[in-house]
PDB file of C-alpha atoms in Angstrom:
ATOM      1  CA  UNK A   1       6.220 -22.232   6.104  1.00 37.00           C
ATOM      2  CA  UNK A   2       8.216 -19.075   5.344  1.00 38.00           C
ATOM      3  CA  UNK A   3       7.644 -18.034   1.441  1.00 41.00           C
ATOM      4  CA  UNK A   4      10.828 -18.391  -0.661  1.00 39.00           C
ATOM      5  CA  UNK A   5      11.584 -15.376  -2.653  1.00 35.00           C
ATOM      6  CA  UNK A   6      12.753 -17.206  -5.383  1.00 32.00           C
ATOM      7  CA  UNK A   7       9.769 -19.123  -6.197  1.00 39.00           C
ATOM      8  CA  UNK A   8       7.024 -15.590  -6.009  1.00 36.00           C
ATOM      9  CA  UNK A   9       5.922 -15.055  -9.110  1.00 38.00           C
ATOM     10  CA  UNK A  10       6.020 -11.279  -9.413  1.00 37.00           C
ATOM     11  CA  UNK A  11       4.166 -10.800 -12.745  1.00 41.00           C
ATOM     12  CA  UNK A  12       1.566  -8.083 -12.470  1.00 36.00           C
ATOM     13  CA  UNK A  13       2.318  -7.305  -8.882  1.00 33.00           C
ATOM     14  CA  UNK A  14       1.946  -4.298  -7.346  1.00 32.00           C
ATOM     15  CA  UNK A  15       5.353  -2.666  -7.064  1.00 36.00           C
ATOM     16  CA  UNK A  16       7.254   0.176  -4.913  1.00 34.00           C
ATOM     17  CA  UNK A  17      10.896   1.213  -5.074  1.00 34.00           C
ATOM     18  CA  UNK A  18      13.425  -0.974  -2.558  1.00 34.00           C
ATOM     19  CA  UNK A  19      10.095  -3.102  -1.033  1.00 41.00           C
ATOM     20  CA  UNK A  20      10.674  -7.052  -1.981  1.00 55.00           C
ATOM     21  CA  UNK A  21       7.000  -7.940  -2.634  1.00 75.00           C
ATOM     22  CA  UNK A  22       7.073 -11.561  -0.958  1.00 93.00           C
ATOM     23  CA  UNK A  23       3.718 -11.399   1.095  1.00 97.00           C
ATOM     24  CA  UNK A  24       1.466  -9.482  -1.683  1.00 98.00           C
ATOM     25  CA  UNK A  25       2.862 -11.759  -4.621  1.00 97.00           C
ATOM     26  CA  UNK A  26       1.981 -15.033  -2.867  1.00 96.00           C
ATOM     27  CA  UNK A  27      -1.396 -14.077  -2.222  1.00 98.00           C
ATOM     28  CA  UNK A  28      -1.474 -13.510  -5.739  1.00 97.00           C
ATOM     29  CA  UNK A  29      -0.367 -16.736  -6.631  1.00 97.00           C
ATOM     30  CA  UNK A  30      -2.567 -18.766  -3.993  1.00 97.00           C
ATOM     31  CA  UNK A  31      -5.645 -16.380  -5.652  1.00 97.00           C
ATOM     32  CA  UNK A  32      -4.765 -18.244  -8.946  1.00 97.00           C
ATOM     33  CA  UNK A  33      -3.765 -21.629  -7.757  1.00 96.00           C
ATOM     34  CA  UNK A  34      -7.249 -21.550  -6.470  1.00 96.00           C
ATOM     35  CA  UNK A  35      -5.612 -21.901  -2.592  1.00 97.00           C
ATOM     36  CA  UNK A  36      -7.093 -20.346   0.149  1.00 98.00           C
ATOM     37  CA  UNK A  37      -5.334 -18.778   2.968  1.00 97.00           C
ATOM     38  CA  UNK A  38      -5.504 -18.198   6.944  1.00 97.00           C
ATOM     39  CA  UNK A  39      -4.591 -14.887   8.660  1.00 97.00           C
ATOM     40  CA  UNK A  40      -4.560 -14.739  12.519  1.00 95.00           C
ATOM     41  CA  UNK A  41      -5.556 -11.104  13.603  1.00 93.00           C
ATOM     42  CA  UNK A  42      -3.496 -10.117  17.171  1.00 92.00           C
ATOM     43  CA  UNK A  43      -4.777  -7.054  18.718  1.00 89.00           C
ATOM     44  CA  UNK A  44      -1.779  -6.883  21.494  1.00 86.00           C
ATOM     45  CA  UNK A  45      -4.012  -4.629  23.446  1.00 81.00           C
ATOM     46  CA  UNK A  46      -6.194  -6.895  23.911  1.00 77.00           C
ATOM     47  CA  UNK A  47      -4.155 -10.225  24.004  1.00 70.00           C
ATOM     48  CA  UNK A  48      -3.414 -12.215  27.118  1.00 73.00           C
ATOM     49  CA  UNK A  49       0.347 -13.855  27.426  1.00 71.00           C
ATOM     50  CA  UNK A  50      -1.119 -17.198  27.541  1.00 73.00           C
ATOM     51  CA  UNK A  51      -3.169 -17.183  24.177  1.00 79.00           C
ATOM     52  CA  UNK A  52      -0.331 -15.705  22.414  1.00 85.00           C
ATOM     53  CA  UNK A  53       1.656 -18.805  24.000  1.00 87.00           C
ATOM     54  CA  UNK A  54      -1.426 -20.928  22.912  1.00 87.00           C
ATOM     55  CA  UNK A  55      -1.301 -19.587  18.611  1.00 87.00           C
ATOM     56  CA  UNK A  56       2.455 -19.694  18.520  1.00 90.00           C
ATOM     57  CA  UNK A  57       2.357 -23.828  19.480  1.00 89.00           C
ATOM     58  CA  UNK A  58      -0.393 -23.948  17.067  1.00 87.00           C
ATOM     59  CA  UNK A  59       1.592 -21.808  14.153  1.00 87.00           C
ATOM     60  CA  UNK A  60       2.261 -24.879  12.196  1.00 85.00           C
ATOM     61  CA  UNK A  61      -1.255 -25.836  11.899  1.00 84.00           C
ATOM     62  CA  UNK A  62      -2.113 -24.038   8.949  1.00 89.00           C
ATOM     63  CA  UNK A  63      -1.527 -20.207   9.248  1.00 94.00           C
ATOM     64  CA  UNK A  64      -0.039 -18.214   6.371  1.00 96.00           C
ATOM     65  CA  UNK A  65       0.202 -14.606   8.126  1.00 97.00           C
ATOM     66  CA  UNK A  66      -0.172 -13.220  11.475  1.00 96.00           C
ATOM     67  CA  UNK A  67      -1.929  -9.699  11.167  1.00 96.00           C
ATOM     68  CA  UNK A  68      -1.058  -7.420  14.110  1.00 95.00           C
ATOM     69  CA  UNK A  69      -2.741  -4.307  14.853  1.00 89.00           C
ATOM     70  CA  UNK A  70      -5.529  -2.575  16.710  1.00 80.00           C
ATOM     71  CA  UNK A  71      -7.991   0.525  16.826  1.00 71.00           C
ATOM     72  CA  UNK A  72      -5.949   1.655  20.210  1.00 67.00           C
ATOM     73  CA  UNK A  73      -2.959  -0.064  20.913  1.00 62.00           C
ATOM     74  CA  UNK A  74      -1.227   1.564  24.092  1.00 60.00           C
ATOM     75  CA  UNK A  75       2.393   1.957  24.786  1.00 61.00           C
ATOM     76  CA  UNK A  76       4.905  -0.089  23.365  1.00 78.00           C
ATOM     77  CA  UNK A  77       2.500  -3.013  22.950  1.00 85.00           C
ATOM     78  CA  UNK A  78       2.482  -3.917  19.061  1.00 89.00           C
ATOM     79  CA  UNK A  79       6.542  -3.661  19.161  1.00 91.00           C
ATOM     80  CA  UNK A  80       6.624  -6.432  22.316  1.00 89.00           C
ATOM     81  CA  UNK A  81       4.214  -8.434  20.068  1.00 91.00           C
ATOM     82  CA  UNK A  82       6.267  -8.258  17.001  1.00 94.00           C
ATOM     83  CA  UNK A  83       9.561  -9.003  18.738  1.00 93.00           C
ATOM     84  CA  UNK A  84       7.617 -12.003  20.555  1.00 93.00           C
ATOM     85  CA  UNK A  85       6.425 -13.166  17.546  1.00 95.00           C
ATOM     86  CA  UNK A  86       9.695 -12.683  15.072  1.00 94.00           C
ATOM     87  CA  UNK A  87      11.515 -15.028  17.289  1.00 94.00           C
ATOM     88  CA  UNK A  88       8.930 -17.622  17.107  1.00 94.00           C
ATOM     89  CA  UNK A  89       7.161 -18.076  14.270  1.00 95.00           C
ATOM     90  CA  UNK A  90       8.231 -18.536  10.507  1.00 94.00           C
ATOM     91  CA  UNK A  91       5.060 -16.928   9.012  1.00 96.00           C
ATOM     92  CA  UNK A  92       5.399 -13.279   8.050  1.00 97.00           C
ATOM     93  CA  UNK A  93       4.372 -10.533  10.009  1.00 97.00           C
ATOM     94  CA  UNK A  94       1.501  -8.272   8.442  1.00 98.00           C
ATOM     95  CA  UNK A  95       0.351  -4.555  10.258  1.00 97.00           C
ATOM     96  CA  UNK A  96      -3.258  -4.321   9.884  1.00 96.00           C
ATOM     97  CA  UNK A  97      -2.786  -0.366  11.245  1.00 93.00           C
ATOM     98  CA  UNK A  98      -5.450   1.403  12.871  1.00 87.00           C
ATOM     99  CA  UNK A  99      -3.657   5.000  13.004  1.00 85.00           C
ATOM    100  CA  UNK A 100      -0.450   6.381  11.221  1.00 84.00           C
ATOM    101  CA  UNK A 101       1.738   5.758  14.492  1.00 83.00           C
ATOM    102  CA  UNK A 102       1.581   1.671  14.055  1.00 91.00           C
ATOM    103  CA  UNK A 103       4.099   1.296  11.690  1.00 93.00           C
ATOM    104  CA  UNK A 104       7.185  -0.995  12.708  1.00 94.00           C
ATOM    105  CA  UNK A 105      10.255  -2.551  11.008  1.00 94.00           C
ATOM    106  CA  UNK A 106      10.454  -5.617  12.638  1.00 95.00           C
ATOM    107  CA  UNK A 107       7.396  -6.403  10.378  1.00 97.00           C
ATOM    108  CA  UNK A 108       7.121  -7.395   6.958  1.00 97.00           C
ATOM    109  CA  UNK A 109       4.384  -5.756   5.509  1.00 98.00           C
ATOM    110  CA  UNK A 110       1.697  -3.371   5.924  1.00 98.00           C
ATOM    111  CA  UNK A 111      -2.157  -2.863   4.590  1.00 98.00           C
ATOM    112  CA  UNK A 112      -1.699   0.185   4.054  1.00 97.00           C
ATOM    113  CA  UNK A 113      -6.005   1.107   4.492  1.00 96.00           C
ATOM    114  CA  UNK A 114      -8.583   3.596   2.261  1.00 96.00           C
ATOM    115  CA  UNK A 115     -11.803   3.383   4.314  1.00 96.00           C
ATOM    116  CA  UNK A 116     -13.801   2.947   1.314  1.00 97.00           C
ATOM    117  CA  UNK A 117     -16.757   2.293   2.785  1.00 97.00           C
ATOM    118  CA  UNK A 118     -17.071   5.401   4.694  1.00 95.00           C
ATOM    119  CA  UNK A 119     -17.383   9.243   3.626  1.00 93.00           C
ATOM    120  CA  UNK A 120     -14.217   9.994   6.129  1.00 94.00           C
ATOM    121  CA  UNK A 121     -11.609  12.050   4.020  1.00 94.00           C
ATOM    122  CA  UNK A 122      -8.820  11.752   6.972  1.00 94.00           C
ATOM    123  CA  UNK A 123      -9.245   7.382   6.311  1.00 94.00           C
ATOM    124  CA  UNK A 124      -9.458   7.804   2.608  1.00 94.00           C
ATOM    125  CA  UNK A 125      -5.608   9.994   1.963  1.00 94.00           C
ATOM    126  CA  UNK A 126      -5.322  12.299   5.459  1.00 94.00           C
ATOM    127  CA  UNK A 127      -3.790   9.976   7.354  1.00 94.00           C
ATOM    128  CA  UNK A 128      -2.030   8.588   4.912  1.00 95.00           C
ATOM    129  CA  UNK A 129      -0.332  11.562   3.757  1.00 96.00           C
ATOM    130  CA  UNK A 130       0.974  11.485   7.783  1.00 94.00           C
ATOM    131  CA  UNK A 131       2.246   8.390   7.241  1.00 95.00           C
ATOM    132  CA  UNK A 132       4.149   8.493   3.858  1.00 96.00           C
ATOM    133  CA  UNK A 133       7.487   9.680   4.836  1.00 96.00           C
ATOM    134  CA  UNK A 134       7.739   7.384   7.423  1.00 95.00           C
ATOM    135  CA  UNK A 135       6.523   4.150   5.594  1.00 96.00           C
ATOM    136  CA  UNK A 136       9.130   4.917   2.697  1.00 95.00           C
ATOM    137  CA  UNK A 137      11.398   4.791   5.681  1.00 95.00           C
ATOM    138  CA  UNK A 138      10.599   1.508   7.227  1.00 95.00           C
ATOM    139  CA  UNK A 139      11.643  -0.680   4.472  1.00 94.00           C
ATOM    140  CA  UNK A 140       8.063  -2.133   4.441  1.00 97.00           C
ATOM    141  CA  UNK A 141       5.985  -4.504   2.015  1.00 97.00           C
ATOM    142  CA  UNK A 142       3.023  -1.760   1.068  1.00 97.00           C
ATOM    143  CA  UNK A 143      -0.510  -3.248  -0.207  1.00 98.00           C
ATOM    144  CA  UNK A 144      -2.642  -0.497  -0.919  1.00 98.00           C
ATOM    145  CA  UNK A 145      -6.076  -1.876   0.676  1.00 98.00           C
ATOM    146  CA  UNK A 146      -9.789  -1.120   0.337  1.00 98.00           C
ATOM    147  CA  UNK A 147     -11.242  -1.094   3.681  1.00 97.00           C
ATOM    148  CA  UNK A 148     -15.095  -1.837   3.690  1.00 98.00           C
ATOM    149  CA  UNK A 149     -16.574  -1.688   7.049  1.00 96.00           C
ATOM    150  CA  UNK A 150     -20.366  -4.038   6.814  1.00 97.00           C
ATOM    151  CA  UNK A 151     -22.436  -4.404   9.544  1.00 95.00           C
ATOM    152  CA  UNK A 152     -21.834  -7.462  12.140  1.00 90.00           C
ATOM    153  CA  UNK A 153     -24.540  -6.333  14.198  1.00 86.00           C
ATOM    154  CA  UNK A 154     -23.088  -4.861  17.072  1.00 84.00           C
ATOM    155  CA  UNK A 155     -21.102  -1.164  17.124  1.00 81.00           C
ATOM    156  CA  UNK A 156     -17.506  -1.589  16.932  1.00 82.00           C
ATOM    157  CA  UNK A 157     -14.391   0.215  17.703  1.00 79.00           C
ATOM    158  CA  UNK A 158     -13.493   0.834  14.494  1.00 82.00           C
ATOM    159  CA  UNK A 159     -16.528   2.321  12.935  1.00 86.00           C
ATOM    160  CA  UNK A 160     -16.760   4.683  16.313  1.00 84.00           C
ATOM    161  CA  UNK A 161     -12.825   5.522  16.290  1.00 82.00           C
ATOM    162  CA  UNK A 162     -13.307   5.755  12.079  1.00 86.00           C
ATOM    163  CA  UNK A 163     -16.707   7.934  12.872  1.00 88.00           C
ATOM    164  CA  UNK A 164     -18.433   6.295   9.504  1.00 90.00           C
ATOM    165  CA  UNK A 165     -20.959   4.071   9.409  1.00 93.00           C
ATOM    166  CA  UNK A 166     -20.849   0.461   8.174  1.00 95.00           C
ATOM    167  CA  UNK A 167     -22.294  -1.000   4.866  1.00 97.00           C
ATOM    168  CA  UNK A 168     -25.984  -2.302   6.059  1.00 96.00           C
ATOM    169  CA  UNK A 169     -25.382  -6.220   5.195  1.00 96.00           C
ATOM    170  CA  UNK A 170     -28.658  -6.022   2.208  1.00 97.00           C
ATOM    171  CA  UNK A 171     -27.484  -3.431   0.751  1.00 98.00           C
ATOM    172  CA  UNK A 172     -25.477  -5.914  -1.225  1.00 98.00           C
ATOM    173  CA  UNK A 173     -25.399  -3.781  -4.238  1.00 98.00           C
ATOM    174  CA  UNK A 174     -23.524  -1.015  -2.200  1.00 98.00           C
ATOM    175  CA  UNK A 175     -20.909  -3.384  -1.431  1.00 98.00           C
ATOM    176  CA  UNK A 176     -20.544  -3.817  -4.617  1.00 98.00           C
ATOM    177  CA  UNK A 177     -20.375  -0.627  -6.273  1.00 98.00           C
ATOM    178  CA  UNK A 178     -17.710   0.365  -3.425  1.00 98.00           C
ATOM    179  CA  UNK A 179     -15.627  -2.554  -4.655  1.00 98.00           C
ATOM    180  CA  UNK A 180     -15.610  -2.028  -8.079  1.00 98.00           C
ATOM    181  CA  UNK A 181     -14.555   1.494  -7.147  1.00 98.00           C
ATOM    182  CA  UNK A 182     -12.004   0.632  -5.091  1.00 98.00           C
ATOM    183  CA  UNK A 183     -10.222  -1.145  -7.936  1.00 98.00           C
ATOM    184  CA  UNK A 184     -10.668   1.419 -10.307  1.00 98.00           C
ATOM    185  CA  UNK A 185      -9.234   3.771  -7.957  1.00 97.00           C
ATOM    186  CA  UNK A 186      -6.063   1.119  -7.753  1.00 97.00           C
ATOM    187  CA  UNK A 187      -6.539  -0.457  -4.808  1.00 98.00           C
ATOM    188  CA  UNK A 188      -4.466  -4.352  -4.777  1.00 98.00           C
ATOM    189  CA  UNK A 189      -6.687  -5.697  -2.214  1.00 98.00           C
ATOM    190  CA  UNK A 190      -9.835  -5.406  -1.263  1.00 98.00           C
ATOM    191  CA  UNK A 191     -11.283  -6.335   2.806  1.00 98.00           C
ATOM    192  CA  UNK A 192     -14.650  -7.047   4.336  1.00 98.00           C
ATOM    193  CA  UNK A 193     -14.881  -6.554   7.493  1.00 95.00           C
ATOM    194  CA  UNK A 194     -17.663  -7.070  10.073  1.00 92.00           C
ATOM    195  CA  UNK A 195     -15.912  -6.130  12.666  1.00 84.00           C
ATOM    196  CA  UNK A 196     -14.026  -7.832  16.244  1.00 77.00           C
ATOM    197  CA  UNK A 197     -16.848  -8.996  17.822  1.00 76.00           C
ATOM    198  CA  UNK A 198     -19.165  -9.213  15.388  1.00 81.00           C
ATOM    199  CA  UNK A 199     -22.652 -10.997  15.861  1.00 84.00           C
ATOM    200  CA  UNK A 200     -22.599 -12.209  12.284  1.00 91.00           C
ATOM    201  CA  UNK A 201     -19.510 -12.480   9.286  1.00 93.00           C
ATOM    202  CA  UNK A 202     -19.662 -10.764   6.110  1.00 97.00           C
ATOM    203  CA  UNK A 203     -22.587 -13.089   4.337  1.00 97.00           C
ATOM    204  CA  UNK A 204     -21.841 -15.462   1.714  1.00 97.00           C
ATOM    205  CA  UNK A 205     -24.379 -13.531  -1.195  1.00 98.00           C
ATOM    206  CA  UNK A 206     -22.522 -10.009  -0.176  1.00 98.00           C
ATOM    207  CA  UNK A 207     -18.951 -11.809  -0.746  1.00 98.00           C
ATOM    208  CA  UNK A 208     -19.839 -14.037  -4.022  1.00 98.00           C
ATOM    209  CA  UNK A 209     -21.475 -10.783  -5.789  1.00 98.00           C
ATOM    210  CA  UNK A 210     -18.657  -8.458  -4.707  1.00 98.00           C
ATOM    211  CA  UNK A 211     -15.739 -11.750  -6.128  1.00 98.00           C
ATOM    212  CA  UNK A 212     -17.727 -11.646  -9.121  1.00 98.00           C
ATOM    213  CA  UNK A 213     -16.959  -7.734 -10.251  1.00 98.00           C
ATOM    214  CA  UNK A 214     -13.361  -7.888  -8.852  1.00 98.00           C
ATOM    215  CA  UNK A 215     -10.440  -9.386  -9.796  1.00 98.00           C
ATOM    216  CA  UNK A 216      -7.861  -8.432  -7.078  1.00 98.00           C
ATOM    217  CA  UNK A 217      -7.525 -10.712  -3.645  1.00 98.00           C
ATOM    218  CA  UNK A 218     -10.315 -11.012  -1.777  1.00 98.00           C
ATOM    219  CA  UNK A 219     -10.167 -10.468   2.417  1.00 98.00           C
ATOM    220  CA  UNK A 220     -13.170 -11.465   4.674  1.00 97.00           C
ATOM    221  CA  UNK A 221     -12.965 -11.646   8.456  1.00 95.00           C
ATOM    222  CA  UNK A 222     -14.679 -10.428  11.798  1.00 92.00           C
ATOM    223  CA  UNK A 223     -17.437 -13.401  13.223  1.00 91.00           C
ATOM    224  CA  UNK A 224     -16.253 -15.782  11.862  1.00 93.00           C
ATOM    225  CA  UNK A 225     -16.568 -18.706  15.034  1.00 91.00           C
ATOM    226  CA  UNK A 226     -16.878 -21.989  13.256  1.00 94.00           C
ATOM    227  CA  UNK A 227     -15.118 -23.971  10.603  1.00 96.00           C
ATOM    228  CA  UNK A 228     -18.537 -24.142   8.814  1.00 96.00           C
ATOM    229  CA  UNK A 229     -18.769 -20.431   8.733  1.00 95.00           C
ATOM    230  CA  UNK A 230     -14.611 -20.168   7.705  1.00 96.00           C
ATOM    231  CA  UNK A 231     -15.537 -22.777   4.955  1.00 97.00           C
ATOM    232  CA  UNK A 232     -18.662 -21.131   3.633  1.00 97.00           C
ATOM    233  CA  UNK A 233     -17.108 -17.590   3.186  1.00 97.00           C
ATOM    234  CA  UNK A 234     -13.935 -19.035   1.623  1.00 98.00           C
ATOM    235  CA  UNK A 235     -16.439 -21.330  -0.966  1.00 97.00           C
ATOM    236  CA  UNK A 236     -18.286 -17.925  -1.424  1.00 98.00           C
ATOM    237  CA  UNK A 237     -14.975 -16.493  -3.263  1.00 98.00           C
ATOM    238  CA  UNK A 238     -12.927 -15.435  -0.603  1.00 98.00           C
ATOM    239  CA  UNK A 239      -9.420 -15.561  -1.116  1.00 98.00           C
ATOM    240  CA  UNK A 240      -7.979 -15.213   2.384  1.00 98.00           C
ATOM    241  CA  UNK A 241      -9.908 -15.913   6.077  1.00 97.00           C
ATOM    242  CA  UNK A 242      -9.151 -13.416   8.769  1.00 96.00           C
ATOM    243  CA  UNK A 243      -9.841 -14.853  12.300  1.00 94.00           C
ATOM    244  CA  UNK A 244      -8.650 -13.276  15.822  1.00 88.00           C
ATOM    245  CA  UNK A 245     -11.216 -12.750  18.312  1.00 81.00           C
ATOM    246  CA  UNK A 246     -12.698 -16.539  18.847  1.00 85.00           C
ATOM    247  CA  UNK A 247      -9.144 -17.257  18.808  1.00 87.00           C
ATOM    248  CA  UNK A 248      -8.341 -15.392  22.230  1.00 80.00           C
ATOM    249  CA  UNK A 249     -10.712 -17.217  23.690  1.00 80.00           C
ATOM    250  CA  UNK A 250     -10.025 -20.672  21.962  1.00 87.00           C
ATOM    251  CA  UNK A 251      -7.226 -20.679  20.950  1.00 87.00           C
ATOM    252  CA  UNK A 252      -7.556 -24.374  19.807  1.00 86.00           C
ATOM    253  CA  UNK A 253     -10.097 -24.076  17.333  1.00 92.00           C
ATOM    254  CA  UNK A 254      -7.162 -22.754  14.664  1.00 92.00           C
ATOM    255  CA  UNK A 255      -6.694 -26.433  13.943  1.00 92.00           C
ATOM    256  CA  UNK A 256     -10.182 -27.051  13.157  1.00 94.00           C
ATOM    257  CA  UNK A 257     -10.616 -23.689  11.317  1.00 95.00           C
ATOM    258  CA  UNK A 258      -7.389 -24.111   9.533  1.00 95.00           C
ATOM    259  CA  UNK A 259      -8.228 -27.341   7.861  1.00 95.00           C
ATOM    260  CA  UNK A 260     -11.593 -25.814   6.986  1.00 96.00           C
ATOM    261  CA  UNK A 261      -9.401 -23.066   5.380  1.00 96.00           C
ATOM    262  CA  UNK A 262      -7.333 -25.609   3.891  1.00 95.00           C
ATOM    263  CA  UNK A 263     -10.294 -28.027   2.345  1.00 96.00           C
ATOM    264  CA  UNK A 264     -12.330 -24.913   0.765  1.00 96.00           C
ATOM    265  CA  UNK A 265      -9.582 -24.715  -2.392  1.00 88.00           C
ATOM    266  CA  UNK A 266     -10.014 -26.046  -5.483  1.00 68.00           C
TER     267      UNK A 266
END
């Protein structure tokens, strides 16, 4: 359902001149409700008509944002994806940017990314100083983000495009540290990411030890296949599921996966 402004409890939120905070303040509020939430991650380079077709019959089923963005994204794709999607779905429209240049005002919010994990100074403020002028421009929601690449098992686009290396999935305390940093630093959000395509998700031990030395929202996605796996990661202190990939191919499993989303509040 779309969020009504009037009811977003703003207290504590993050806050930037002329940006309504709707998408970042409910978060918030689910985070202290105890209710989980469902992202669906669109890469519209890598999208097919038909599933985007599929995941816009299904939007009622449970979703609470569509993230769109990619590590590529050629021509004019991510604006024919927003425009698709602004006509036909209720649910607001988050960039999940993977360069300066994907920044649009037909959506409603950006992550606006530190690569934390990684020792890349261009991902941690070079980029973003590229960006500035034009995202005080675009009238955008901005959530500062930590970014924490972990190993899924296979090499992915963004840690080659990023050129950093991901956090090895035992080296739990690293995760942490990096975390705890990250807030310190300011940072509203905080995402673990395995990566599109991953072999394996972010494990439950890495994401219940980082929840338990943050307070911010929590983001987990990349291999996640199964409502089992949604469920565990969600039980494991994960405040919002980010699923994309398996949904290309499937697009009906967001039912299932959105009532396992739905079932792992308190």
């Amino acid at each position: 359902m779309p969020i009504d402004h009037r009811e977003i409890d703003t207290e504590n939120t993050y806050e930037y001149k002329n940006v309504n905070q709707a998408v970042y303040a409910s978060i918030v509020k689910s985070q202290r409700v105890g209710r989980k939430q469902l992202a669906v991650l669109i890469d519209p380079d890598r999208l097919r008509t038909q599933s985007l077709d599929a995941l816009i019959a299904l939007a009622e089923q449970g979703i609470d944002f569509f993230f769109i963005g990619g590590s590529l994204l050629m021509d004019e794709k991510m604006e024919h994806c927003l425009q698709i999607l602004r006509r036909s779905v209720p649910q607001p429209l988050v960039i999940f940017p993977g360069s300066p240049l994907q920044i649009s005002a037909q959506a409603d919010a950006i992550l606006l990314l530190s690569l934390i994990s990684g020792r890349n100074a261009d991902l941690l403020i070079g980029q973003h100083v590229i960006a500035a002028p034009y995202l005080k421009a675009s009238g955008l929601e901005i959530i500062p983000t930590g970014y924490m690449l972990i190993d899924g098992g296979v090499s992915t686009t963004a840690a080659y495009m990023s050129g950093t290396q991901p956090i090895p999935p035992e080296k739990i305390e690293i995760a942490v540290c990096t975390a705890m940093a990250g807030t310190m630093l300011g940072l509203k959000m905080l995402y673990l990411d395995a990566g599109s395509g991953a072999q394996r998700s972010v494990s439950p031990e890495m994401i219940q030890a980082v929840r338990a030395e943050i307070e911010v929202p929590l983001i987990t996605g990349g291999g996640i296949r199964t409502p089992e796996k949604a469920y565990t990661n969600l039980r494991a202190g994960a405040d919002l599921l980010v699923v994309g990939n398996v949904l290309e191919k499937d697009p009906s499993l967001l039912t299932e996966i959105a009532a396992a989303v739905r079932s792992a509040g308190v």
